[in-house]
PDB file of C-alpha atoms in Angstrom:
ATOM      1  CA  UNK K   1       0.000   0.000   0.000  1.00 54.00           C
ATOM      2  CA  UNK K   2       1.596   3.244  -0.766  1.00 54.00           C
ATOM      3  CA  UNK K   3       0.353   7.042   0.093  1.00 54.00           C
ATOM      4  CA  UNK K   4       1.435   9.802  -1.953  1.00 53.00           C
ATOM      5  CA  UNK K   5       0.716  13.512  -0.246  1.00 51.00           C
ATOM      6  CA  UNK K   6      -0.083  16.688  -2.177  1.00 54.00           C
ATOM      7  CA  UNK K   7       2.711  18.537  -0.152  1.00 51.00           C
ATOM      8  CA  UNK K   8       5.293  15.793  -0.953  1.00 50.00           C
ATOM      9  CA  UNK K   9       6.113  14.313  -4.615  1.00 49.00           C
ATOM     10  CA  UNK K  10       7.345  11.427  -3.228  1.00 51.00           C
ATOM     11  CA  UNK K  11       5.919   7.885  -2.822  1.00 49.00           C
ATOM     12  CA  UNK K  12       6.459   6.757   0.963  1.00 49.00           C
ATOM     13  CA  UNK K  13       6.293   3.036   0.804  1.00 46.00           C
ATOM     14  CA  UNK K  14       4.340   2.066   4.202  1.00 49.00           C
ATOM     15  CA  UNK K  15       6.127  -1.400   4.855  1.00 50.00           C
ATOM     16  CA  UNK K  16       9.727   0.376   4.227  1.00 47.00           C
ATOM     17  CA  UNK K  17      10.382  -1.018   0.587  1.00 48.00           C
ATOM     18  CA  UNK K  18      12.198   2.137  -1.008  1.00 49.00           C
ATOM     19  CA  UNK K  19      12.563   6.133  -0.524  1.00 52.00           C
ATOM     20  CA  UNK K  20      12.068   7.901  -4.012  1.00 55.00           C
ATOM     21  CA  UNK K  21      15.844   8.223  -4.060  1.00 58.00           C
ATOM     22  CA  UNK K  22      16.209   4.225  -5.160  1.00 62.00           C
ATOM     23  CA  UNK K  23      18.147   3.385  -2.147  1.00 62.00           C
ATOM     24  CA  UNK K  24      16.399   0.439   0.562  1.00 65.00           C
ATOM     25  CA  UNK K  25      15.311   2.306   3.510  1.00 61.00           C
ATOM     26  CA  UNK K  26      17.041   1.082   6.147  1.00 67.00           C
ATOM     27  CA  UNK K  27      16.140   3.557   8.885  1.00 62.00           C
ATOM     28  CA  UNK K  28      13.356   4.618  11.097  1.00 68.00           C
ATOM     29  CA  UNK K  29      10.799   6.034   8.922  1.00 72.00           C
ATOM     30  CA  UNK K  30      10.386   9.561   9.043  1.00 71.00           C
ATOM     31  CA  UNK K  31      14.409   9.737   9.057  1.00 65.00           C
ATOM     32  CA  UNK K  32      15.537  12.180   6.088  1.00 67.00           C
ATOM     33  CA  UNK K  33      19.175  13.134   7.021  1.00 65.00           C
ATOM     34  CA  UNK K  34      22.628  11.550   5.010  1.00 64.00           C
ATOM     35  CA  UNK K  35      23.916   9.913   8.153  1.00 65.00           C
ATOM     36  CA  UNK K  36      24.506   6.292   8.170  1.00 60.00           C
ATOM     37  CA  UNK K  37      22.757   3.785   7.705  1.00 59.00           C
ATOM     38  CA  UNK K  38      20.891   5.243   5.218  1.00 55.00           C
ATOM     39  CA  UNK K  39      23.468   7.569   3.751  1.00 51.00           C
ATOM     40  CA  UNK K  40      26.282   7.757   1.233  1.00 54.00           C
ATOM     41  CA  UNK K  41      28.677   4.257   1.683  1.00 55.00           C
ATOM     42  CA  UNK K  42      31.522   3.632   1.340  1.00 56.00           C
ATOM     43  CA  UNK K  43      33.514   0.273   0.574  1.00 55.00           C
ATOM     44  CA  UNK K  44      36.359  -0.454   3.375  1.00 54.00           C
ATOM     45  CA  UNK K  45      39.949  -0.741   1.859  1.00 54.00           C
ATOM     46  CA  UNK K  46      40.572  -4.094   1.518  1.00 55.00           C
ATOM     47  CA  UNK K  47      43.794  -5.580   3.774  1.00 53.00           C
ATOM     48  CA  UNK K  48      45.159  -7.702   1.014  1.00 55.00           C
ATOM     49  CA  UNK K  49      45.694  -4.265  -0.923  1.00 62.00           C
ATOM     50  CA  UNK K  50      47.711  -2.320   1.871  1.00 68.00           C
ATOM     51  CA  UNK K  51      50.164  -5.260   2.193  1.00 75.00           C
ATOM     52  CA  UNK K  52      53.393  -3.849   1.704  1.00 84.00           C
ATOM     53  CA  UNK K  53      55.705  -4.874  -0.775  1.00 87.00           C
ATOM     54  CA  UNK K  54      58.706  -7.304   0.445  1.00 87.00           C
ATOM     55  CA  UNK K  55      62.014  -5.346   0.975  1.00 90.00           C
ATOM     56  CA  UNK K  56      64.724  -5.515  -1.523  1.00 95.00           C
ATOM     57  CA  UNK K  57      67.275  -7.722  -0.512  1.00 96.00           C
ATOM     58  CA  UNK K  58      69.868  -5.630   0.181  1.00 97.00           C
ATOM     59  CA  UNK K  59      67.905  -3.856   2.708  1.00 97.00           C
ATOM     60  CA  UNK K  60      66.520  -7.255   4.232  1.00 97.00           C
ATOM     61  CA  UNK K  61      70.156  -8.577   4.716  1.00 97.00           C
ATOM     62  CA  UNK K  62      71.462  -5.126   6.351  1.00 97.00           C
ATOM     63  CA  UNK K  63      68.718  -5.740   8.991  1.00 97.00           C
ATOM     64  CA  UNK K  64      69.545  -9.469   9.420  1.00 97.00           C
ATOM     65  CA  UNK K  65      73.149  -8.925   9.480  1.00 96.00           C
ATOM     66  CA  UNK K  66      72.679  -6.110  11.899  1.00 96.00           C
ATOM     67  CA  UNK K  67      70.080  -8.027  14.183  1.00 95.00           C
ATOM     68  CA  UNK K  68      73.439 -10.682  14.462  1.00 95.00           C
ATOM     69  CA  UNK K  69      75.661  -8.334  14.878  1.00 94.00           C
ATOM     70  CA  UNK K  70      74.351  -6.617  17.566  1.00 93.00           C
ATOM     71  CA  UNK K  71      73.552  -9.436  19.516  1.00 92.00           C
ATOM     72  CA  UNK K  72      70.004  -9.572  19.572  1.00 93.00           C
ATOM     73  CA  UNK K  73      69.819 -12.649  17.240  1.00 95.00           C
ATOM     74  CA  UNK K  74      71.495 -15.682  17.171  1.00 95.00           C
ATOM     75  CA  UNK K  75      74.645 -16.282  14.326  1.00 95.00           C
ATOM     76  CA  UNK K  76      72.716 -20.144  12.757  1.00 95.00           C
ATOM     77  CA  UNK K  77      69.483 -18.214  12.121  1.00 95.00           C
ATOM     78  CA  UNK K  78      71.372 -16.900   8.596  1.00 95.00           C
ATOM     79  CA  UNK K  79      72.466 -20.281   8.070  1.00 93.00           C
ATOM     80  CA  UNK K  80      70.878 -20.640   5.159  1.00 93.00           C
ATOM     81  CA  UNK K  81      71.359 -17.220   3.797  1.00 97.00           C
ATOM     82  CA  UNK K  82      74.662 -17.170   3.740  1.00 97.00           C
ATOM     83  CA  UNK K  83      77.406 -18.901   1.733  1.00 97.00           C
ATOM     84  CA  UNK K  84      80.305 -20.672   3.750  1.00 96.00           C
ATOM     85  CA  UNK K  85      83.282 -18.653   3.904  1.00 96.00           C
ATOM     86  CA  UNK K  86      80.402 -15.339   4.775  1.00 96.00           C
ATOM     87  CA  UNK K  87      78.903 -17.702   7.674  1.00 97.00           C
ATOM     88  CA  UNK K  88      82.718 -18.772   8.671  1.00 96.00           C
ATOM     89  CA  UNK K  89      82.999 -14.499   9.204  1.00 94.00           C
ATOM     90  CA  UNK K  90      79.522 -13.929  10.833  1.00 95.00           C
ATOM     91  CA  UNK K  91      80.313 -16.909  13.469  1.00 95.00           C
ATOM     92  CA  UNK K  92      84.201 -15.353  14.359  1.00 94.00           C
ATOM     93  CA  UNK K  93      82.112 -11.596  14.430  1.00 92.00           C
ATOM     94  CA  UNK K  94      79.244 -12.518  15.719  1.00 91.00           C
ATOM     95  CA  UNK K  95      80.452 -13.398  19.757  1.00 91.00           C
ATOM     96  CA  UNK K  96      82.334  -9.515  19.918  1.00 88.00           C
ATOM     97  CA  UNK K  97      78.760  -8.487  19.277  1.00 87.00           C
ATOM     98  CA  UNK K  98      80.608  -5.482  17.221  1.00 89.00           C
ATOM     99  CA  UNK K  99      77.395  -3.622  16.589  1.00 89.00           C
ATOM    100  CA  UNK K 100      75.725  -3.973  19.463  1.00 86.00           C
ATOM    101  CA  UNK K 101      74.794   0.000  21.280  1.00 81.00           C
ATOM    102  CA  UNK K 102      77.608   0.968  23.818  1.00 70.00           C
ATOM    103  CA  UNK K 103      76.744   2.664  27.092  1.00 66.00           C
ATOM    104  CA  UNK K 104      75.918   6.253  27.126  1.00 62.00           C
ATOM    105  CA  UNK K 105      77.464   6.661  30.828  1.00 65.00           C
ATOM    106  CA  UNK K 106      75.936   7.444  33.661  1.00 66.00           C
ATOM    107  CA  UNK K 107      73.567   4.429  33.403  1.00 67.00           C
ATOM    108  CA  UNK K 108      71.541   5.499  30.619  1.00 72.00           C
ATOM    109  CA  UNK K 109      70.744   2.788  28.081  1.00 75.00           C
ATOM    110  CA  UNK K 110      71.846   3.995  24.501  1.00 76.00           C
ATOM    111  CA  UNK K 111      69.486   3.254  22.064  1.00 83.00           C
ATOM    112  CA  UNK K 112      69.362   0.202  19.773  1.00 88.00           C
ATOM    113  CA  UNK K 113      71.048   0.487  16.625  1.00 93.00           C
ATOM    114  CA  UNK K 114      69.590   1.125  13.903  1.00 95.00           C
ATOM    115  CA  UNK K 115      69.974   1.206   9.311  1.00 96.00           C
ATOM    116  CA  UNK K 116      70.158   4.502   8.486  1.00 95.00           C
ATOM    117  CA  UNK K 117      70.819   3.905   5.021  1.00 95.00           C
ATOM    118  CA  UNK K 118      71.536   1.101   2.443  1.00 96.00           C
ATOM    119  CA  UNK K 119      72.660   1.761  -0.917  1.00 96.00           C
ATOM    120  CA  UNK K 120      74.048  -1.055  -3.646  1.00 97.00           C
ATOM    121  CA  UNK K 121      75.960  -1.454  -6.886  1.00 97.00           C
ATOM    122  CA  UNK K 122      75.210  -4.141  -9.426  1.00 97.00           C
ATOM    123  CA  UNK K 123      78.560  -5.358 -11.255  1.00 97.00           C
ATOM    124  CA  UNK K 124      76.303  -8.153 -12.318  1.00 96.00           C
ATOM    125  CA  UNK K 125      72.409  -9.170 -12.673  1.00 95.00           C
ATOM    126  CA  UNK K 126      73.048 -11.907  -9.635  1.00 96.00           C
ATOM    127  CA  UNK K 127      75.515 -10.091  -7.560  1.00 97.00           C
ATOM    128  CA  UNK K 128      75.125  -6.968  -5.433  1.00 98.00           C
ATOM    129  CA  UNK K 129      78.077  -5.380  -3.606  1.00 98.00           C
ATOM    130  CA  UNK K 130      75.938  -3.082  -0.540  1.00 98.00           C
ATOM    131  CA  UNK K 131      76.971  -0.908   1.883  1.00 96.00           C
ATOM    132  CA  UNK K 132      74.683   0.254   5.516  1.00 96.00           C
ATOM    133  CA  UNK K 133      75.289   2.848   7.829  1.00 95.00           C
ATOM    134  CA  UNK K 134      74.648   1.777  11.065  1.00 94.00           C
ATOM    135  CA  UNK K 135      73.484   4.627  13.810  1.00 92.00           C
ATOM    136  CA  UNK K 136      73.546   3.819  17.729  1.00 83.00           C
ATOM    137  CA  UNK K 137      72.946   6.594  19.163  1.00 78.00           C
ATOM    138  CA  UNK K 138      75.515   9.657  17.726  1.00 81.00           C
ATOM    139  CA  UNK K 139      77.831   6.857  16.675  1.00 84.00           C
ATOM    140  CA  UNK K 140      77.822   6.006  13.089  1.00 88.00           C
ATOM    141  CA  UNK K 141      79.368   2.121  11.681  1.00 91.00           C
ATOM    142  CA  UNK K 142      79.881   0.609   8.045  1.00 93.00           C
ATOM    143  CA  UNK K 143      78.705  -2.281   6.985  1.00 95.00           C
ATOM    144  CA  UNK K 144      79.369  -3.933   3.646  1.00 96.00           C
ATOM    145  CA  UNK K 145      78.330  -7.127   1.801  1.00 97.00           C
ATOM    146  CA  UNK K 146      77.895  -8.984  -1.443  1.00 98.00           C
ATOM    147  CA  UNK K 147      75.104 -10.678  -2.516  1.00 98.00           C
ATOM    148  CA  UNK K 148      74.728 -13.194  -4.816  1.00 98.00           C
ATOM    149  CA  UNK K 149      71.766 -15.111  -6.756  1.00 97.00           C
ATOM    150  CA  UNK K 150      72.115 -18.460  -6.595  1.00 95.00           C
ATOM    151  CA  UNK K 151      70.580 -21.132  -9.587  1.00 95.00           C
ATOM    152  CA  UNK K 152      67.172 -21.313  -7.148  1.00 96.00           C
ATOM    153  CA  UNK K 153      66.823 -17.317  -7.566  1.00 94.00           C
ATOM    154  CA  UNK K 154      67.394 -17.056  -3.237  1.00 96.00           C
ATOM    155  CA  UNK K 155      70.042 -13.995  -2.841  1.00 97.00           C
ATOM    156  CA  UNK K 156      73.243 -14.984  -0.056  1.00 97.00           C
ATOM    157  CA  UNK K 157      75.145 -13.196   1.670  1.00 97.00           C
ATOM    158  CA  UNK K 158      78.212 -14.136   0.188  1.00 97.00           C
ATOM    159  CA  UNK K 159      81.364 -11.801   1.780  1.00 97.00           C
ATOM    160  CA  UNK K 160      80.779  -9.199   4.366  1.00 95.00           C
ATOM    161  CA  UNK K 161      82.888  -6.608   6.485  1.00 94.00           C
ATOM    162  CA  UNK K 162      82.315  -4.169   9.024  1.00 91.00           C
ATOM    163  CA  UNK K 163      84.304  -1.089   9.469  1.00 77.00           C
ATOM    164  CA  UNK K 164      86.875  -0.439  12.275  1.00 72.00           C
ATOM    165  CA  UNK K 165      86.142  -1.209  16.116  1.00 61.00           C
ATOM    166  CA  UNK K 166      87.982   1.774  17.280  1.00 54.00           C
ATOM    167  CA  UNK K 167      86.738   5.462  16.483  1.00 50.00           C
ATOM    168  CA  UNK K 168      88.607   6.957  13.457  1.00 45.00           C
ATOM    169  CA  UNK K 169      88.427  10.438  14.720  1.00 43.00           C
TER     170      UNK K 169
END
């Protein structure tokens, strides 16, 4: 059953069917304003579309090789990332903990290092030579490694070497 008034054009639908606007009504009747649930809507973003991409592998290997050089993860977790003679130099570095954040003095905790930056050079398609500056607090490091592709596309670490122990200044 619908009513139609002489004041209003529009055809009210008694049992809630439809508004003249073509939209289901979906709130109390008499309701007119754009508010939800009745109002404009809007899809939500979807999470598979705000995944981010993966890192590039130069970047992922800084932060491995810096989460095992600093002592906060242990040497065999990049077994399998790196070739022999690179895991051979991670296990003889990896006990001085060379990266890991020095004291600050007076009992404060310095912060965590940290990659500041990583930057790369390509000789080759499958090999990339990369460099990482490492910040812990105002002190800055050097890191540097090669990658290489092996014939199962996976990148290696396959050299690395971190810059002096002792401050150069």
């Amino acid at each position: 059953m619908t009513v139609t008034t002489q004041s209003d054009t529009r055809t009210h639908s008694l049992r809630g069917a439809s508004t003249g606007a073509g939209r289901p009504r979906t709130g109390p009747p008499g309701r007119h304003d754009s508010r939800r649930p009745g109002g404009p809507r809007t899809a939500p973003a979807s999470a598979g579309r705000l995944r981010a991409s993966p890192p590039a592998p130069h970047d992922w290997f800084a932060e491995q090789l810096l989460l095992t050089l600093s002592g906060r993860r242990p040497v065999h977790a990049l077994l399998g990332h790196a070739l022999p003679a690179a895991y051979d130099r991670l296990v003889e570095l990896a006990p001085q903990a060379p990266l890991r954040p020095t004291a600050s003095g007076a009992g404060r905790r310095a912060p965590a290092p940290a990659v500041r930056h990583c930057g790369l050079c390509r000789p080759r398609p499958d090999v990339i030579e990369a460099f990482a500056r490492i910040a812990s607090g105002e002190r800055l490091r050097a890191l540097a490694f090669r990658l290489e592709r092996g014939v199962d596309a996976r990148w290696r670490c396959a050299a690395l070497d971190i810059g002096p122990s002792s401050p150069v200044w």
